XYZ file of C-alpha atoms in Angstrom:
506
model
C 6.098 -50.622 -26.721
C 9.448 -49.672 -28.251
C 9.730 -46.691 -25.946
C 8.951 -48.865 -22.984
C 11.728 -51.286 -23.855
C 14.119 -48.433 -24.423
C 13.334 -46.932 -21.034
C 13.644 -50.276 -19.291
C 16.920 -51.293 -20.859
C 19.227 -49.606 -18.298
C 17.424 -51.490 -15.547
C 17.878 -54.995 -16.912
C 20.583 -56.944 -15.127
C 21.143 -60.687 -15.353
C 17.916 -60.995 -17.297
C 15.777 -59.556 -14.514
C 13.793 -56.383 -15.223
C 13.367 -53.976 -12.325
C 10.243 -51.948 -11.695
C 10.156 -48.723 -13.737
C 9.618 -45.562 -11.708
C 8.698 -42.060 -12.827
C 12.349 -41.045 -12.573
C 14.175 -44.202 -13.680
C 17.566 -42.526 -13.819
C 17.446 -42.044 -10.011
C 15.826 -45.147 -8.481
C 15.097 -45.032 -4.743
C 17.905 -47.282 -3.515
C 17.266 -46.819 0.150
C 14.094 -48.910 -0.012
C 14.725 -51.855 -2.314
C 11.677 -53.635 -3.645
C 10.359 -56.494 -1.576
C 10.236 -58.688 -4.683
C 14.025 -58.922 -4.675
C 14.407 -59.717 -1.009
C 15.258 -63.088 0.400
C 13.017 -65.049 2.721
C 12.997 -63.481 6.155
C 12.223 -66.856 7.743
C 15.540 -68.390 6.661
C 17.489 -65.434 8.026
C 15.557 -65.514 11.302
C 16.184 -69.245 11.769
C 19.916 -68.784 11.114
C 20.066 -65.931 13.630
C 18.188 -67.976 16.243
C 20.565 -70.938 15.934
C 23.672 -68.757 16.052
C 22.461 -66.798 19.061
C 21.641 -69.887 21.126
C 25.253 -69.620 22.251
C 24.692 -66.138 23.660
C 22.268 -67.626 26.186
C 25.389 -68.965 27.910
C 26.684 -65.442 28.423
C 23.532 -64.583 30.330
C 23.760 -67.838 32.259
C 27.330 -66.981 33.260
C 26.089 -63.582 34.480
C 23.040 -64.896 36.333
C 24.663 -67.938 37.957
C 26.319 -66.038 40.806
C 23.117 -64.160 41.726
C 21.470 -67.346 43.048
C 24.552 -69.507 43.705
C 26.450 -67.092 45.980
C 23.710 -66.744 48.645
C 23.540 -70.571 48.785
C 27.315 -70.962 49.062
C 27.567 -68.300 51.772
C 24.777 -69.748 53.876
C 25.647 -71.676 57.039
C 24.036 -74.938 55.897
C 25.942 -75.121 52.581
C 28.110 -78.176 51.926
C 30.816 -75.792 50.719
C 30.953 -72.534 52.667
C 32.797 -69.609 51.060
C 34.080 -66.255 52.291
C 33.133 -62.793 51.016
C 36.414 -62.607 49.064
C 35.854 -66.023 47.472
C 32.326 -64.990 46.527
C 33.612 -61.903 44.684
C 36.079 -64.092 42.771
C 33.375 -66.575 41.808
C 31.232 -63.692 40.553
C 34.024 -61.999 38.604
C 36.245 -64.854 37.364
C 34.012 -65.565 34.371
C 34.777 -62.022 33.247
C 38.507 -62.785 33.569
C 38.292 -65.667 31.081
C 36.024 -63.715 28.767
C 38.603 -61.203 27.387
C 40.903 -64.097 26.465
C 38.014 -65.747 24.627
C 37.194 -62.478 22.845
C 40.715 -62.079 21.467
C 40.940 -65.763 20.555
C 37.610 -65.698 18.709
C 38.652 -62.585 16.804
C 41.751 -64.369 15.508
C 39.815 -67.552 14.699
C 37.005 -65.712 12.903
C 39.357 -64.207 10.346
C 41.383 -67.397 9.916
C 39.002 -70.352 10.042
C 35.671 -68.574 9.525
C 32.684 -67.448 11.561
C 30.906 -70.819 11.615
C 33.851 -72.952 12.723
C 34.689 -70.427 15.420
C 31.142 -70.690 16.786
C 31.504 -74.474 16.888
C 34.749 -74.238 18.898
C 33.182 -71.823 21.412
C 30.865 -74.484 22.801
C 33.677 -76.794 23.985
C 34.955 -74.734 26.971
C 31.364 -73.903 27.908
C 30.354 -77.554 28.143
C 33.502 -78.510 30.091
C 33.238 -75.483 32.410
C 29.642 -76.118 33.472
C 30.367 -79.813 34.088
C 33.385 -78.980 36.305
C 31.264 -76.556 38.380
C 28.511 -79.148 38.679
C 30.907 -81.744 40.143
C 33.017 -79.242 42.132
C 34.263 -80.505 45.497
C 36.072 -77.309 46.465
C 36.151 -73.629 45.571
C 39.169 -74.056 43.262
C 37.109 -76.294 40.966
C 34.424 -73.607 40.838
C 37.113 -71.057 39.941
C 38.357 -73.245 37.067
C 34.832 -73.874 35.820
C 33.970 -70.158 35.936
C 37.144 -69.325 33.981
C 36.230 -71.841 31.260
C 32.627 -70.625 31.106
C 33.930 -67.067 30.818
C 36.334 -68.145 28.062
C 33.489 -69.697 26.072
C 31.201 -66.729 26.699
C 33.903 -64.410 25.387
C 34.460 -66.544 22.311
C 30.780 -66.624 21.335
C 30.013 -62.903 21.624
C 31.671 -61.381 18.558
C 31.223 -64.264 16.045
C 27.513 -64.608 16.886
C 26.943 -60.920 16.192
C 29.206 -60.757 13.141
C 27.627 -63.887 11.653
C 24.123 -62.504 12.211
C 24.903 -59.111 10.658
C 26.714 -60.648 7.676
C 23.868 -63.000 6.747
C 21.049 -60.505 7.369
C 19.684 -57.994 4.869
C 19.522 -54.317 5.944
C 15.797 -54.293 6.774
C 16.339 -57.199 9.208
C 19.877 -56.528 10.435
C 19.019 -54.332 13.403
C 16.312 -56.636 14.726
C 18.240 -59.876 14.183
C 21.466 -58.346 15.464
C 19.664 -57.648 18.720
C 18.870 -61.348 19.185
C 22.164 -61.764 20.993
C 20.872 -59.422 23.679
C 17.661 -61.450 23.894
C 19.828 -64.544 24.355
C 21.802 -62.940 27.185
C 18.623 -61.793 28.944
C 17.059 -65.243 28.514
C 20.145 -66.871 30.027
C 19.969 -64.592 33.067
C 16.289 -65.425 33.565
C 16.936 -69.174 33.246
C 19.498 -68.993 36.035
C 17.215 -66.916 38.267
C 14.293 -69.352 37.883
C 16.181 -72.652 38.141
C 18.598 -71.313 40.756
C 15.777 -70.294 43.064
C 14.346 -73.824 42.975
C 17.442 -76.006 43.077
C 21.036 -76.172 44.333
C 23.946 -74.409 42.647
C 25.611 -77.626 41.406
C 22.423 -78.930 39.780
C 21.991 -75.493 38.203
C 25.472 -75.783 36.667
C 24.694 -79.259 35.313
C 21.466 -78.065 33.675
C 23.378 -75.110 32.196
C 25.562 -77.516 30.183
C 22.528 -78.501 28.082
C 22.407 -75.144 26.241
C 25.922 -75.257 24.690
C 25.341 -78.881 23.663
C 22.190 -77.896 21.724
C 23.991 -74.875 20.261
C 26.884 -77.060 19.109
C 24.553 -79.414 17.245
C 22.664 -76.510 15.656
C 25.796 -74.927 14.177
C 26.474 -77.985 12.004
C 23.414 -77.243 9.827
C 24.361 -73.632 9.015
C 26.606 -72.462 6.149
C 29.586 -70.119 6.418
C 28.768 -66.447 5.728
C 29.028 -65.357 2.054
C 31.136 -62.334 3.073
C 33.834 -64.481 4.661
C 33.851 -66.938 1.742
C 34.371 -64.069 -0.691
C 37.370 -62.831 1.277
C 38.822 -66.307 0.721
C 38.066 -66.081 -3.043
C 35.500 -68.881 -2.777
C 32.835 -67.300 -4.983
C 31.012 -70.529 -5.818
C 30.710 -71.500 -2.156
C 29.585 -67.955 -1.332
C 26.777 -68.274 -3.898
C 25.661 -71.613 -2.403
C 25.735 -70.134 1.087
C 23.683 -67.123 0.004
C 21.180 -69.434 -1.694
C 20.658 -71.348 1.584
C 20.248 -68.105 3.538
C 17.944 -66.272 1.103
C 15.822 -68.856 -0.690
C 14.313 -68.621 -4.180
C 12.697 -65.185 -3.735
C 16.005 -63.301 -3.717
C 17.898 -62.015 -6.750
C 21.006 -63.969 -5.781
C 23.111 -62.884 -8.755
C 22.458 -59.227 -8.023
C 23.287 -59.536 -4.309
C 26.450 -61.560 -4.842
C 27.641 -59.046 -7.447
C 27.136 -56.240 -4.929
C 29.207 -58.168 -2.389
C 31.953 -58.688 -4.967
C 31.877 -54.987 -5.888
C 32.234 -54.132 -2.197
C 35.193 -56.514 -1.903
C 36.906 -54.974 -4.944
C 36.201 -51.359 -3.994
C 37.617 -51.778 -0.495
C 40.428 -54.152 -1.542
C 39.099 -56.826 0.802
C 41.746 -59.542 0.707
C 42.947 -61.917 3.458
C 45.564 -60.253 5.656
C 48.587 -62.540 5.551
C 51.366 -60.676 7.334
C 51.568 -59.038 10.743
C 52.391 -55.738 9.039
C 49.192 -55.873 6.971
C 47.109 -56.663 10.060
C 48.656 -53.812 12.080
C 48.155 -51.379 9.192
C 44.485 -52.357 8.903
C 43.997 -52.081 12.669
C 45.507 -48.576 12.740
C 43.410 -47.295 9.846
C 40.837 -44.571 10.717
C 38.014 -46.840 9.549
C 39.003 -49.194 12.401
C 40.295 -46.890 15.148
C 37.381 -44.427 15.104
C 34.567 -46.953 15.622
C 36.709 -48.925 18.092
C 37.252 -45.825 20.234
C 33.548 -44.984 20.212
C 32.440 -48.518 21.131
C 35.156 -48.969 23.777
C 33.933 -45.859 25.603
C 30.316 -46.865 25.000
C 30.916 -50.185 26.765
C 32.778 -48.505 29.615
C 29.870 -46.109 30.274
C 27.300 -48.849 29.827
C 29.002 -51.222 32.271
C 29.652 -48.527 34.862
C 25.981 -47.593 34.950
C 25.809 -50.622 37.282
C 23.845 -53.113 35.188
C 26.022 -56.138 35.911
C 26.304 -55.269 39.582
C 22.515 -55.600 39.667
C 22.647 -58.768 37.517
C 25.446 -60.549 39.416
C 24.347 -59.512 42.915
C 20.581 -59.208 42.316
C 19.478 -61.122 45.407
C 21.883 -59.217 47.671
C 20.937 -55.837 46.157
C 17.232 -56.435 46.820
C 18.062 -57.537 50.350
C 20.170 -54.415 50.992
C 17.497 -52.134 49.547
C 15.128 -52.845 52.423
C 12.430 -54.281 50.138
C 9.906 -56.288 52.154
C 8.939 -58.743 49.378
C 10.708 -62.069 48.821
C 14.130 -61.345 47.310
C 14.087 -64.397 45.017
C 10.650 -63.508 43.624
C 11.846 -59.964 42.984
C 14.960 -61.277 41.227
C 12.943 -63.598 38.959
C 10.433 -60.875 38.087
C 13.337 -58.562 37.216
C 14.677 -61.266 34.889
C 11.267 -61.568 33.229
C 11.182 -57.801 32.705
C 14.641 -57.934 31.181
C 13.629 -60.557 28.612
C 10.372 -58.785 27.710
C 12.000 -55.408 27.183
C 14.935 -56.906 25.316
C 12.419 -58.159 22.758
C 10.748 -54.729 22.768
C 14.182 -53.162 22.279
C 14.829 -55.408 19.261
C 11.653 -54.123 17.633
C 12.349 -50.511 18.558
C 15.914 -50.777 17.247
C 14.499 -51.399 13.783
C 12.161 -48.408 14.040
C 13.874 -45.837 16.256
C 17.579 -46.125 15.539
C 20.659 -46.450 17.721
C 21.031 -42.903 19.063
C 17.516 -42.366 20.527
C 17.572 -45.712 22.346
C 21.032 -44.939 23.739
C 19.776 -41.611 25.126
C 16.809 -43.390 26.729
C 19.231 -45.735 28.490
C 21.806 -43.189 29.647
C 19.259 -40.713 31.027
C 16.856 -43.346 32.375
C 19.521 -45.510 34.042
C 21.252 -42.482 35.559
C 18.029 -41.144 37.028
C 16.957 -44.541 38.408
C 20.360 -45.087 40.046
C 20.304 -41.638 41.661
C 16.822 -42.321 43.091
C 17.996 -45.712 44.414
C 21.067 -44.061 45.906
C 18.991 -41.483 47.776
C 16.679 -44.189 49.120
C 19.616 -46.347 50.258
C 20.980 -43.325 52.113
C 17.758 -43.216 54.121
C 17.892 -47.020 54.600
C 21.264 -46.533 56.286
C 19.841 -43.712 58.400
C 16.880 -45.858 59.480
C 19.189 -48.757 60.402
C 21.473 -46.503 62.444
C 18.508 -45.159 64.369
C 16.617 -48.486 64.697
C 13.727 -47.208 62.589
C 11.602 -49.368 60.280
C 12.072 -48.775 56.512
C 9.384 -46.776 54.748
C 8.139 -46.656 51.150
C 9.818 -49.993 50.401
C 8.317 -49.951 46.886
C 10.729 -47.163 45.845
C 13.914 -49.297 45.559
C 12.019 -52.078 43.771
C 10.537 -49.593 41.286
C 13.938 -47.953 40.810
C 15.671 -51.259 40.061
C 12.875 -52.378 37.721
C 12.893 -49.053 35.842
C 16.670 -49.150 35.699
C 16.575 -52.606 34.083
C 13.906 -51.513 31.587
C 15.814 -48.393 30.532
C 19.109 -50.295 30.348
C 17.611 -53.106 28.282
C 16.077 -50.802 25.668
C 19.417 -49.325 24.635
C 22.595 -50.267 26.482
C 22.022 -54.024 26.342
C 21.316 -53.970 22.596
C 22.837 -51.079 20.651
C 26.610 -51.500 21.162
C 26.434 -55.244 20.524
C 24.625 -54.680 17.218
C 27.167 -52.063 16.187
C 30.055 -54.533 16.605
C 28.776 -56.287 13.470
C 28.140 -53.028 11.608
C 30.935 -50.516 12.058
C 34.171 -52.427 11.385
C 35.844 -53.102 8.002
C 35.341 -56.622 6.661
C 39.072 -57.454 6.674
C 39.443 -56.969 10.430
C 35.850 -57.371 11.567
C 36.749 -60.555 13.406
C 39.870 -59.250 15.149
C 38.427 -55.889 16.156
C 35.071 -57.411 17.047
C 36.946 -59.708 19.422
C 38.961 -56.817 20.851
C 35.785 -54.823 21.401
C 34.041 -57.616 23.278
C 37.290 -58.036 25.216
C 37.122 -54.387 26.315
C 33.443 -54.831 27.185
C 34.084 -57.805 29.437
C 37.118 -56.205 31.048
C 34.748 -53.417 32.057
C 32.366 -56.049 33.431
C 35.169 -57.546 35.500
C 36.222 -54.192 36.977
C 32.639 -53.310 37.921
C 31.747 -56.689 39.435
C 35.051 -57.177 41.253
C 35.101 -53.658 42.728
C 31.487 -53.691 43.923
C 32.261 -55.205 47.377
C 35.169 -52.758 47.777
C 33.038 -49.766 46.787
C 30.304 -50.902 49.169
C 32.745 -50.839 52.086
C 34.291 -47.530 51.014
C 31.243 -45.553 49.848
C 28.368 -47.568 51.355
C 25.545 -48.833 49.158
C 24.138 -45.378 48.502
C 27.511 -43.934 47.463
C 28.189 -46.824 45.071
C 24.883 -46.547 43.244
C 25.160 -42.760 43.236
C 28.504 -43.130 41.419
C 26.909 -45.437 38.845
C 24.101 -42.943 38.261
C 26.477 -39.998 37.825
C 28.595 -41.860 35.244
C 25.511 -42.842 33.258
C 24.190 -39.285 33.152
C 27.616 -37.912 32.193
C 27.803 -40.428 29.348
C 24.849 -38.778 27.610
C 27.080 -35.902 26.468
C 29.577 -38.332 24.919
C 26.853 -40.199 23.044
C 25.328 -36.964 21.755
C 28.610 -35.757 20.259
C 30.271 -38.939 18.988
C 27.749 -41.750 18.423
C 26.686 -42.017 14.745
C 23.299 -43.290 13.608
C 23.809 -46.511 11.631
C 20.162 -47.536 11.324
C 19.288 -48.327 7.708
C 22.811 -47.634 6.483
C 24.697 -50.090 4.320
C 27.984 -51.512 5.531
C 29.620 -49.632 2.635
C 28.232 -46.289 3.798
C 29.335 -46.920 7.380
C 32.865 -47.821 6.259
C 32.963 -44.770 3.952
C 31.955 -42.562 6.891
C 34.664 -43.795 9.239
C 37.227 -43.708 6.421
C 36.387 -40.047 5.780
C 35.038 -40.623 2.264
C 31.672 -39.152 3.289
C 31.157 -36.525 5.992
C 27.933 -37.712 7.572
C 25.577 -40.664 7.935
C 22.585 -38.424 8.509
C 21.566 -38.091 4.868
C 19.672 -40.525 2.707
C 21.383 -43.688 1.517
C 23.366 -43.136 -1.632
C 25.145 -46.461 -1.846
C 23.911 -49.854 -2.938
C 23.625 -52.558 -0.346
C 26.647 -54.800 -0.277
C 26.395 -56.796 2.905
């Protein structure tokens, strides 16, 4: 008995005795015991509430797919031109970068939770303005406000989720934002196919109202509270998020150790902020994610999302274009959920390769078919094998959803230092939505210059070329602690491919 106590002594902390292993001096830290974990249910509920706001991002994307054909039809109460349609589709992406930068500043100054509360205000106002729009200018203003709110919600929702989630849940819960976006797109496709565009906008205002109310019941993240030297509040927050099954003292001490090791203090001066932004631990992951988003957007996903009805019509598919659009939205939601599960099991790199190769191949096939569609039209021939473009678009959406629509958004909450996670997270989502704007706004121009087949061929080529970039530069962050990831980008460790050697701190 004396020997047993002697052996166990090094593993007693805060009065809690850990399980003794055969080699106690080297405990397996990469798989912490389940007895010390918090309640998964509490973390899941928090992630669900926070990511309600991301549904609006999908609704902003999906709105134009059903609204534009209505507005361009001859019997519409407000008829618009092709140029006005492209502005309606893309203006939400103009407001989004502003919202991204604003949310980044707010996150690091007033906290993650308060920022998420503020994001709902422009969303509610924007949808109401669109709903009561009497002219195209009002729609423009509403789309800008909706884009502003969508940009503001992106980074804080993902940062909040990753900061309150334990490592074994972080990948899956971090992917909830992508589920929210896909759900928002599907909502717009279904409601938009059955009602008018202004009623659709009015119904869309319900989601940010519910999200706003939900945020009042959640606490601020412990990580942010610790950066503000509010240890007692951080402990209360962690208690709400973990429940009684978690060793709260142990986890909060790890967070404090992380804060002390990395000198995590509030950045008060412009010089301090600039220095932190130019540090390798910030610039390296920012460069990787900025290029990731560029490749991901230029694979053509939001062209399909924003112009879904028109793309199906141009493809020569014989089935009802609205039914095809809705079924594509259903596929997107289903495989976003599948991608969340796979992200926990397969890691970031494999899913990214699935997307880049799969999307590129599907776009090339669609491009070749559209070339023949043009040939058949020029020669007054009926289209053949009309299932090919439908299958190509469906496969494209499946491949894109499994990796591109999930992985980079999760990594926003993982790869940046705590001090500037808000600012750089906002800048990253800003870059992402600027890419969205360029793709969506240039689609009509590319169609006229390269034809449909040339445009989708370009998207496919860029996606396939991106595979080489991902292979060389994209690290695998699955199962890694935030400390290990920061150490890697700071140059303190050479690789993330080995087993975990750090203790979990966030």
